[in-house]
PDB file of C-alpha atoms in Angstrom:
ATOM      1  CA  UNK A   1      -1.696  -9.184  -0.143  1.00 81.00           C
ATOM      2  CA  UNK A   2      -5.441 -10.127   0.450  1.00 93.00           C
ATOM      3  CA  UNK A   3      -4.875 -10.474   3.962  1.00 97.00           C
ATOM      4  CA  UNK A   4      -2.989  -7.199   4.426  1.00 98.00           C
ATOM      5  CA  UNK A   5      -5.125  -5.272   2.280  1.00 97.00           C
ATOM      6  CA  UNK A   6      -7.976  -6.119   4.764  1.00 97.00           C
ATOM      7  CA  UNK A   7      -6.140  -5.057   7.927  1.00 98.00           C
ATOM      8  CA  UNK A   8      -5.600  -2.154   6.057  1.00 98.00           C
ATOM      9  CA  UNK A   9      -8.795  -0.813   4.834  1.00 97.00           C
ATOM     10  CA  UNK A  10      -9.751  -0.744   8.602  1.00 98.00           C
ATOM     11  CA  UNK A  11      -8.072   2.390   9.190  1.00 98.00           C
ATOM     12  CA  UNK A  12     -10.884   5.571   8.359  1.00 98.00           C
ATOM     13  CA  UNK A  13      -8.162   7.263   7.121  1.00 98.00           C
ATOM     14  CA  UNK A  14      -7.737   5.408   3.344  1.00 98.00           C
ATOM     15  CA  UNK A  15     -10.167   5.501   0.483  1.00 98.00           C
ATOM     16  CA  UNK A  16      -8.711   3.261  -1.175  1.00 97.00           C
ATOM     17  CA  UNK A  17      -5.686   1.025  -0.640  1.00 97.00           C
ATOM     18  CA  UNK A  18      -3.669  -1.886  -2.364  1.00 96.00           C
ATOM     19  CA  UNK A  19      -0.501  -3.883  -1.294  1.00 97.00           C
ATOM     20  CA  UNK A  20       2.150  -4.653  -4.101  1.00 96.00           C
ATOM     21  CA  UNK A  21       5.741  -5.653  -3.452  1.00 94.00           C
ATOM     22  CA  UNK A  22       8.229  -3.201  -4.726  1.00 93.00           C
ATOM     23  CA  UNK A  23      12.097  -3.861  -5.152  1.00 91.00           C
ATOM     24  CA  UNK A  24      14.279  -3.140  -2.026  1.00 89.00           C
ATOM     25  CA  UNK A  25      18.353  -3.328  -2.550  1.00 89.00           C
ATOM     26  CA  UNK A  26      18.598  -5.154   1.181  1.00 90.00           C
ATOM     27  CA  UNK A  27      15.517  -7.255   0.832  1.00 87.00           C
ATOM     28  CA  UNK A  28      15.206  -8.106  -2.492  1.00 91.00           C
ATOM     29  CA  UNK A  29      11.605  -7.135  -2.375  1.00 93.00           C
ATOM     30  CA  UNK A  30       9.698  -5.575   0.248  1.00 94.00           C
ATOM     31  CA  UNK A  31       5.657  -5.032   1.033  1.00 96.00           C
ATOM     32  CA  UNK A  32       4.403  -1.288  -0.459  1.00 96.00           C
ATOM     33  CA  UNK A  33       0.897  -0.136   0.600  1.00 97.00           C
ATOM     34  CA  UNK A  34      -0.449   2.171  -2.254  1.00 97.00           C
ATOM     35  CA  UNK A  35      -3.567   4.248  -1.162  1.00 97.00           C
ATOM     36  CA  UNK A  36      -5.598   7.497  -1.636  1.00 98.00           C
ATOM     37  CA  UNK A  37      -6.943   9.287   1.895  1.00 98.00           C
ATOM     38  CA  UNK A  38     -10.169  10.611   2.290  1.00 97.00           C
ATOM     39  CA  UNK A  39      -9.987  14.281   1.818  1.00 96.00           C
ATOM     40  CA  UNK A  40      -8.643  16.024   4.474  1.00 97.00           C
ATOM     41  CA  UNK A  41      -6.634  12.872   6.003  1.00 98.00           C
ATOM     42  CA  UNK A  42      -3.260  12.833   6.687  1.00 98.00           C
ATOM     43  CA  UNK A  43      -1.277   8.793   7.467  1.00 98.00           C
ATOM     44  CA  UNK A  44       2.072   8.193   8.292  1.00 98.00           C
ATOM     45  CA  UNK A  45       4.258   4.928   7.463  1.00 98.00           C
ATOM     46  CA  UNK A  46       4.300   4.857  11.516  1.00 98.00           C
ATOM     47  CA  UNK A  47       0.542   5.158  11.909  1.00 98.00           C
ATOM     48  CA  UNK A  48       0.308   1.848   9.087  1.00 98.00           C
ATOM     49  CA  UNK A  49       3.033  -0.087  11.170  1.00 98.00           C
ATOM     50  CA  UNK A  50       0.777   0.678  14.783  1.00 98.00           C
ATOM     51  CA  UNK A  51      -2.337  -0.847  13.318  1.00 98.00           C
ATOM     52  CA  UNK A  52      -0.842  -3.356  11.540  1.00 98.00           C
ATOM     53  CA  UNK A  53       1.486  -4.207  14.486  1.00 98.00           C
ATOM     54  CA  UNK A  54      -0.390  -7.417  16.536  1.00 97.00           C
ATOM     55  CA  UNK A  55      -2.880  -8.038  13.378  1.00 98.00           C
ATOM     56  CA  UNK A  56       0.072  -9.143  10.792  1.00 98.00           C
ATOM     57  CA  UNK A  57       3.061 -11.088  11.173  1.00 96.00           C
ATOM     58  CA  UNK A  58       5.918  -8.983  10.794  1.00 96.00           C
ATOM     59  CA  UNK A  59       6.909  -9.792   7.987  1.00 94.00           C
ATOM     60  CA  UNK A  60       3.713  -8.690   6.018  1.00 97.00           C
ATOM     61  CA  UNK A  61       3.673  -4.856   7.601  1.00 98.00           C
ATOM     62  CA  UNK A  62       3.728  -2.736   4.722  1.00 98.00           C
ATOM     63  CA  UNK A  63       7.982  -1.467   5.213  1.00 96.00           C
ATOM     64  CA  UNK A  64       6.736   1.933   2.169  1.00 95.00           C
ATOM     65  CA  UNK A  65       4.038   3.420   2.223  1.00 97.00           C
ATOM     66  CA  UNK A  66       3.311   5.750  -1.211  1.00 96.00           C
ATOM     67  CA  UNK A  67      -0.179   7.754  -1.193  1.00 96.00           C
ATOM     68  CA  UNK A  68      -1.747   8.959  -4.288  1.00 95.00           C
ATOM     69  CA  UNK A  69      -3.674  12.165  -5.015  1.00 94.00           C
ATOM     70  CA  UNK A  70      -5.591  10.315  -8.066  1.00 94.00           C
ATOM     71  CA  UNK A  71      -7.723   6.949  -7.859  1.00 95.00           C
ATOM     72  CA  UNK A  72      -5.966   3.925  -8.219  1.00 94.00           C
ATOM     73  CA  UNK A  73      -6.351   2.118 -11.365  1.00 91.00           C
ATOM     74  CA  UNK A  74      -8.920  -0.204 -11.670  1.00 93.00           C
ATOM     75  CA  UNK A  75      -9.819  -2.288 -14.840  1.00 95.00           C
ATOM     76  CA  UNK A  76     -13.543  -1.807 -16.280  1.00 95.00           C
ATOM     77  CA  UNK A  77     -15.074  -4.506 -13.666  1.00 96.00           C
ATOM     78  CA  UNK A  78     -13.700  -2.183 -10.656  1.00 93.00           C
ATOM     79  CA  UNK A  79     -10.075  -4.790 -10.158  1.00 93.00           C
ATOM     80  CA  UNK A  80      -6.940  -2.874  -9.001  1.00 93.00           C
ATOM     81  CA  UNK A  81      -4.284  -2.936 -11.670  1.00 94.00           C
ATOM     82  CA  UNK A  82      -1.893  -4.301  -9.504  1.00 93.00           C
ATOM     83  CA  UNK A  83       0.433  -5.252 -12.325  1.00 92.00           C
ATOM     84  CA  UNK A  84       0.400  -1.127 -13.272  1.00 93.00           C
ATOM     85  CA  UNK A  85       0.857  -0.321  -9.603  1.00 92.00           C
ATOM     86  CA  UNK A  86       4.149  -2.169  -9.380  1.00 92.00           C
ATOM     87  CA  UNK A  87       5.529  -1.069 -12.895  1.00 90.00           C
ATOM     88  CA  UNK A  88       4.867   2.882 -11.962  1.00 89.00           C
ATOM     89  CA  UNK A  89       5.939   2.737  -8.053  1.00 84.00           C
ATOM     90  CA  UNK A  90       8.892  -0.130  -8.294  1.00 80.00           C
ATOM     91  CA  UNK A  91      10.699   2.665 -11.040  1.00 71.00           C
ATOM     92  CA  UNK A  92      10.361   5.405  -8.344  1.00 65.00           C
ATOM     93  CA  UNK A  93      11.902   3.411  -5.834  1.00 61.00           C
ATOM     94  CA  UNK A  94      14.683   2.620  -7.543  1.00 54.00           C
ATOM     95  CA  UNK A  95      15.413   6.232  -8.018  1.00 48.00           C
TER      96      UNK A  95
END
């Protein structure tokens, strides 16, 4: 995620931005970006793929992408909650 996280926080567009993997009935599992844009930004799932396209390996282009009006959570030393990331976007998924 490290690695992907990095190629993504070079597009102007996020504020913020993790990678989790979410569940996927064909995949098993599949890579999620999670991010908040900078106010008045707009990103598409197509716009992710054509930077990460040629940076990544295929298989670690995010396949979802899920943006979030509110900051991400972060524990008290500024860590993404990754673990809380997954439990609250791998339930909508599944829905």
């Amino acid at each position: 995620p490290a690695e992907v996280e990095s190629v993504l926080t070079e597009m102007p567009q996020f504020a913020e931005v993790a990678v989790i993997g979410i569940p996927d009935p064909a995949w098993g599992e599949v890579v999620c970006a999670v991010g908040r844009l900078k106010e008045g930004q707009t990103l598409t799932l197509e716009q992710v793929v054509a930077h990460c396209t040629g940076k990544l390996g295929k298989y670690k282009i995010p396949k979802k992408l899920i943006l979030s009006e509110h900051p991400l959570s972060r524990n008290p030393t500024g860590k993404l909650l990754k673990r809380l990331l997954r439990e609250k976007y791998a339930a909508a998924s599944t829905q």
